Amino acid sequence: MTSNETHVTVTRTIDAPAKDLFSLLTLPARHHEFDGSGTVRNSDDTERIDKSGEKFVMNMHRDAMGGDYRTHNFVTAYDENKMVGWQPAPEADDGTAPTEPLGWEWLYELKSQGADSTEVSLTYDWSKVTDEKLLKQVGFPAIPEEDLEQSLNLLAAAVTNP
């Protein structure tokens, strides 16, 4: 685990090929299976992520966010079988979709360790959040390190259940 004032990274080795993990990570409909924070409920999108610049919508629940809410996730990183990341932004109360992310990012990096083993790093980075009001309101990191570690544990379990 590494952390500083603007990001937390957790890493573990998973007994699965990088391509299988990448396939799971790029399918928003399965994200609830490996969310260690318990906030992801389901996805409105069933299409696979296949490039940077795409957007997918997730249905979420978190008491600190007022209960149920939706996020629009802007895909910011995509390198097949190596990396995928996105920056979320909550939908407005009136259902209006955000036009840009608010600055925090979820990034998964995959490093093949052979045919059936992959080192997976998950980084939660809020270094691009510049709105002081938002920084105080959210209290970054909103998701603790233990939840990120649990996300990788759940990812390891989910990849064995296609």
mmCIF file of C-alpha atoms in Angstrom:
data_model
loop_
_atom_site.group_PDB
_atom_site.id
_atom_site.type_symbol
_atom_site.label_atom_id
_atom_site.label_comp_id
_atom_site.label_asym_id
_atom_site.label_seq_id
_atom_site.Cartn_x
_atom_site.Cartn_y
_atom_site.Cartn_z
ATOM 1 C CA MET A 1 0.000 0.000 0.000
ATOM 2 C CA THR A 2 1.175 3.509 -0.777
ATOM 3 C CA SER A 3 -0.555 6.703 0.116
ATOM 4 C CA ASN A 4 -0.033 10.407 0.419
ATOM 5 C CA GLU A 5 -2.360 13.372 0.802
ATOM 6 C CA THR A 6 -3.898 12.911 -2.662
ATOM 7 C CA HIS A 7 -4.044 9.185 -3.396
ATOM 8 C CA VAL A 8 -4.093 5.668 -2.011
ATOM 9 C CA THR A 9 -2.811 2.627 -3.924
ATOM 10 C CA VAL A 10 -3.244 -1.003 -2.944
ATOM 11 C CA THR A 11 -1.676 -3.950 -4.764
ATOM 12 C CA ARG A 12 -2.063 -7.701 -4.711
ATOM 13 C CA THR A 13 -1.342 -10.648 -6.953
ATOM 14 C CA ILE A 14 -4.374 -12.473 -8.341
ATOM 15 C CA ASP A 15 -4.200 -15.978 -9.787
ATOM 16 C CA ALA A 16 -5.759 -15.112 -13.135
ATOM 17 C CA PRO A 17 -4.502 -13.918 -16.517
ATOM 18 C CA ALA A 18 -4.438 -10.150 -17.070
ATOM 19 C CA LYS A 19 -6.833 -10.513 -20.029
ATOM 20 C CA ASP A 20 -9.489 -12.144 -17.795
ATOM 21 C CA LEU A 21 -9.173 -9.415 -15.166
ATOM 22 C CA PHE A 22 -9.287 -6.695 -17.807
ATOM 23 C CA SER A 23 -12.389 -8.276 -19.308
ATOM 24 C CA LEU A 24 -14.116 -8.105 -15.920
ATOM 25 C CA LEU A 25 -12.951 -4.551 -15.151
ATOM 26 C CA THR A 26 -14.211 -3.241 -18.495
ATOM 27 C CA LEU A 27 -17.735 -4.569 -17.985
ATOM 28 C CA PRO A 28 -19.618 -2.018 -15.809
ATOM 29 C CA ALA A 29 -22.512 -4.453 -15.325
ATOM 30 C CA ARG A 30 -20.190 -6.512 -13.077
ATOM 31 C CA HIS A 31 -18.603 -3.646 -11.077
ATOM 32 C CA HIS A 32 -20.886 -4.275 -8.090
ATOM 33 C CA GLU A 33 -19.217 -7.686 -7.708
ATOM 34 C CA PHE A 34 -15.857 -6.184 -6.767
ATOM 35 C CA ASP A 35 -16.786 -2.935 -4.998
ATOM 36 C CA GLY A 36 -15.255 -3.228 -1.540
ATOM 37 C CA SER A 37 -16.996 -0.062 -0.330
ATOM 38 C CA GLY A 38 -20.470 -1.477 -0.923
ATOM 39 C CA THR A 39 -21.649 1.678 -2.716
ATOM 40 C CA VAL A 40 -22.076 0.313 -6.267
ATOM 41 C CA ARG A 41 -25.544 -1.160 -6.793
ATOM 42 C CA ASN A 42 -25.706 -1.772 -10.548
ATOM 43 C CA SER A 43 -24.975 -0.252 -13.930
ATOM 44 C CA ASP A 44 -27.321 1.304 -16.445
ATOM 45 C CA ASP A 45 -24.816 0.260 -19.098
ATOM 46 C CA THR A 46 -24.252 -3.271 -20.302
ATOM 47 C CA GLU A 47 -21.714 -2.451 -23.013
ATOM 48 C CA ARG A 48 -18.039 -3.146 -22.447
ATOM 49 C CA ILE A 49 -15.674 -0.188 -22.050
ATOM 50 C CA ASP A 50 -13.415 -0.183 -25.097
ATOM 51 C CA LYS A 51 -11.650 3.182 -25.153
ATOM 52 C CA SER A 52 -10.833 6.354 -23.246
ATOM 53 C CA GLY A 53 -13.428 9.074 -23.584
ATOM 54 C CA GLU A 54 -16.420 6.804 -23.080
ATOM 55 C CA LYS A 55 -18.902 7.298 -20.255
ATOM 56 C CA PHE A 56 -20.899 4.768 -18.235
ATOM 57 C CA VAL A 57 -23.591 5.305 -15.597
ATOM 58 C CA MET A 58 -23.730 3.546 -12.227
ATOM 59 C CA ASN A 59 -26.481 3.395 -9.617
ATOM 60 C CA MET A 60 -24.983 3.923 -6.181
ATOM 61 C CA HIS A 61 -25.922 4.100 -2.505
ATOM 62 C CA ARG A 62 -24.012 5.770 0.280
ATOM 63 C CA ASP A 63 -25.500 7.308 3.395
ATOM 64 C CA ALA A 64 -22.938 10.141 3.319
ATOM 65 C CA MET A 65 -24.225 11.030 -0.165
ATOM 66 C CA GLY A 66 -27.847 11.133 0.969
ATOM 67 C CA GLY A 67 -28.722 7.542 0.042
ATOM 68 C CA ASP A 68 -29.327 6.505 -3.566
ATOM 69 C CA TYR A 69 -27.634 8.457 -6.358
ATOM 70 C CA ARG A 70 -26.206 7.979 -9.859
ATOM 71 C CA THR A 71 -22.719 8.644 -11.141
ATOM 72 C CA HIS A 72 -21.553 9.265 -14.671
ATOM 73 C CA ASN A 73 -18.076 7.807 -15.063
ATOM 74 C CA PHE A 74 -15.723 9.310 -17.634
ATOM 75 C CA VAL A 75 -13.188 6.733 -18.881
ATOM 76 C CA THR A 76 -9.776 8.378 -18.544
ATOM 77 C CA ALA A 77 -7.397 5.451 -19.038
ATOM 78 C CA TYR A 78 -7.543 2.465 -21.357
ATOM 79 C CA ASP A 79 -4.698 0.194 -22.391
ATOM 80 C CA GLU A 80 -5.956 -3.273 -23.283
ATOM 81 C CA ASN A 81 -5.077 -5.911 -20.678
ATOM 82 C CA LYS A 82 -2.912 -3.358 -18.814
ATOM 83 C CA MET A 83 -4.940 -0.434 -17.486
ATOM 84 C CA VAL A 84 -8.438 1.015 -17.135
ATOM 85 C CA GLY A 85 -9.571 4.029 -15.151
ATOM 86 C CA TRP A 86 -12.442 6.465 -14.781
ATOM 87 C CA GLN A 87 -13.402 9.681 -13.056
ATOM 88 C CA PRO A 88 -16.942 9.850 -11.660
ATOM 89 C CA ALA A 89 -19.310 12.762 -11.226
ATOM 90 C CA PRO A 90 -22.683 12.524 -9.505
ATOM 91 C CA GLU A 91 -25.819 13.308 -11.429
ATOM 92 C CA ALA A 92 -27.624 16.507 -10.374
ATOM 93 C CA ASP A 93 -30.696 16.199 -8.135
ATOM 94 C CA ASP A 94 -32.895 16.986 -11.139
ATOM 95 C CA GLY A 95 -31.350 14.118 -13.133
ATOM 96 C CA THR A 96 -29.127 16.322 -15.270
ATOM 97 C CA ALA A 97 -26.008 14.497 -16.428
ATOM 98 C CA PRO A 98 -22.673 16.069 -15.526
ATOM 99 C CA THR A 99 -20.593 17.394 -18.413
ATOM 100 C CA GLU A 100 -17.229 16.644 -16.800
ATOM 101 C CA PRO A 101 -15.794 14.705 -13.869
ATOM 102 C CA LEU A 102 -15.067 16.366 -10.537
ATOM 103 C CA GLY A 103 -11.446 15.243 -10.268
ATOM 104 C CA TRP A 104 -11.138 11.942 -8.434
ATOM 105 C CA GLU A 105 -10.140 8.815 -10.303
ATOM 106 C CA TRP A 106 -10.227 5.045 -9.943
ATOM 107 C CA LEU A 107 -7.348 3.399 -11.807
ATOM 108 C CA TYR A 108 -6.639 -0.317 -12.171
ATOM 109 C CA GLU A 109 -3.195 -1.320 -13.448
ATOM 110 C CA LEU A 110 -2.437 -4.909 -14.443
ATOM 111 C CA LYS A 111 1.048 -6.406 -14.685
ATOM 112 C CA SER A 112 1.184 -9.952 -15.977
ATOM 113 C CA GLN A 113 3.286 -12.249 -13.787
ATOM 114 C CA GLY A 114 3.067 -15.170 -16.185
ATOM 115 C CA ALA A 115 0.247 -17.008 -17.929
ATOM 116 C CA ASP A 116 -2.048 -17.314 -14.891
ATOM 117 C CA SER A 117 -0.995 -14.611 -12.453
ATOM 118 C CA THR A 118 -1.355 -10.815 -12.448
ATOM 119 C CA GLU A 119 -0.237 -8.066 -10.117
ATOM 120 C CA VAL A 120 -3.186 -5.686 -9.770
ATOM 121 C CA SER A 121 -2.867 -2.155 -8.411
ATOM 122 C CA LEU A 122 -5.907 -0.063 -7.577
ATOM 123 C CA THR A 123 -5.333 3.659 -7.120
ATOM 124 C CA TYR A 124 -7.893 6.069 -5.714
ATOM 125 C CA ASP A 125 -6.541 9.513 -6.663
ATOM 126 C CA TRP A 126 -8.119 12.847 -5.802
ATOM 127 C CA SER A 127 -5.159 15.058 -6.781
ATOM 128 C CA LYS A 128 -7.202 16.757 -9.533
ATOM 129 C CA VAL A 129 -9.950 17.913 -7.155
ATOM 130 C CA THR A 130 -9.425 21.665 -6.905
ATOM 131 C CA ASP A 131 -12.789 22.813 -5.527
ATOM 132 C CA GLU A 132 -12.103 23.624 -1.857
ATOM 133 C CA LYS A 133 -15.794 23.263 -0.973
ATOM 134 C CA LEU A 134 -15.889 19.791 -2.528
ATOM 135 C CA LEU A 135 -12.672 18.780 -0.753
ATOM 136 C CA LYS A 136 -14.221 19.719 2.612
ATOM 137 C CA GLN A 137 -17.626 18.224 1.783
ATOM 138 C CA VAL A 138 -16.299 14.838 0.678
ATOM 139 C CA GLY A 139 -13.423 14.598 3.156
ATOM 140 C CA PHE A 140 -11.005 12.702 0.932
ATOM 141 C CA PRO A 141 -10.275 9.903 1.048
ATOM 142 C CA ALA A 142 -14.004 9.123 1.185
ATOM 143 C CA ILE A 143 -13.221 5.431 0.656
ATOM 144 C CA PRO A 144 -10.709 3.974 3.143
ATOM 145 C CA GLU A 145 -7.722 1.828 2.248
ATOM 146 C CA GLU A 146 -9.383 -1.277 3.715
ATOM 147 C CA ASP A 147 -12.239 -0.949 1.206
ATOM 148 C CA LEU A 148 -9.750 -0.752 -1.664
ATOM 149 C CA GLU A 149 -8.035 -3.901 -0.385
ATOM 150 C CA GLN A 150 -11.442 -5.583 -0.174
ATOM 151 C CA SER A 151 -12.127 -4.523 -3.778
ATOM 152 C CA LEU A 152 -9.065 -6.469 -4.912
ATOM 153 C CA ASN A 153 -10.115 -9.480 -2.813
ATOM 154 C CA LEU A 154 -13.572 -9.369 -4.394
ATOM 155 C CA LEU A 155 -12.039 -8.934 -7.860
ATOM 156 C CA ALA A 156 -10.031 -12.133 -7.281
ATOM 157 C CA ALA A 157 -13.248 -13.973 -6.381
ATOM 158 C CA ALA A 158 -15.291 -12.476 -9.226
ATOM 159 C CA VAL A 159 -12.781 -13.401 -11.930
ATOM 160 C CA THR A 160 -13.243 -17.080 -11.035
ATOM 161 C CA ASN A 161 -17.046 -16.738 -11.578
ATOM 162 C CA PRO A 162 -17.514 -15.695 -15.197
#
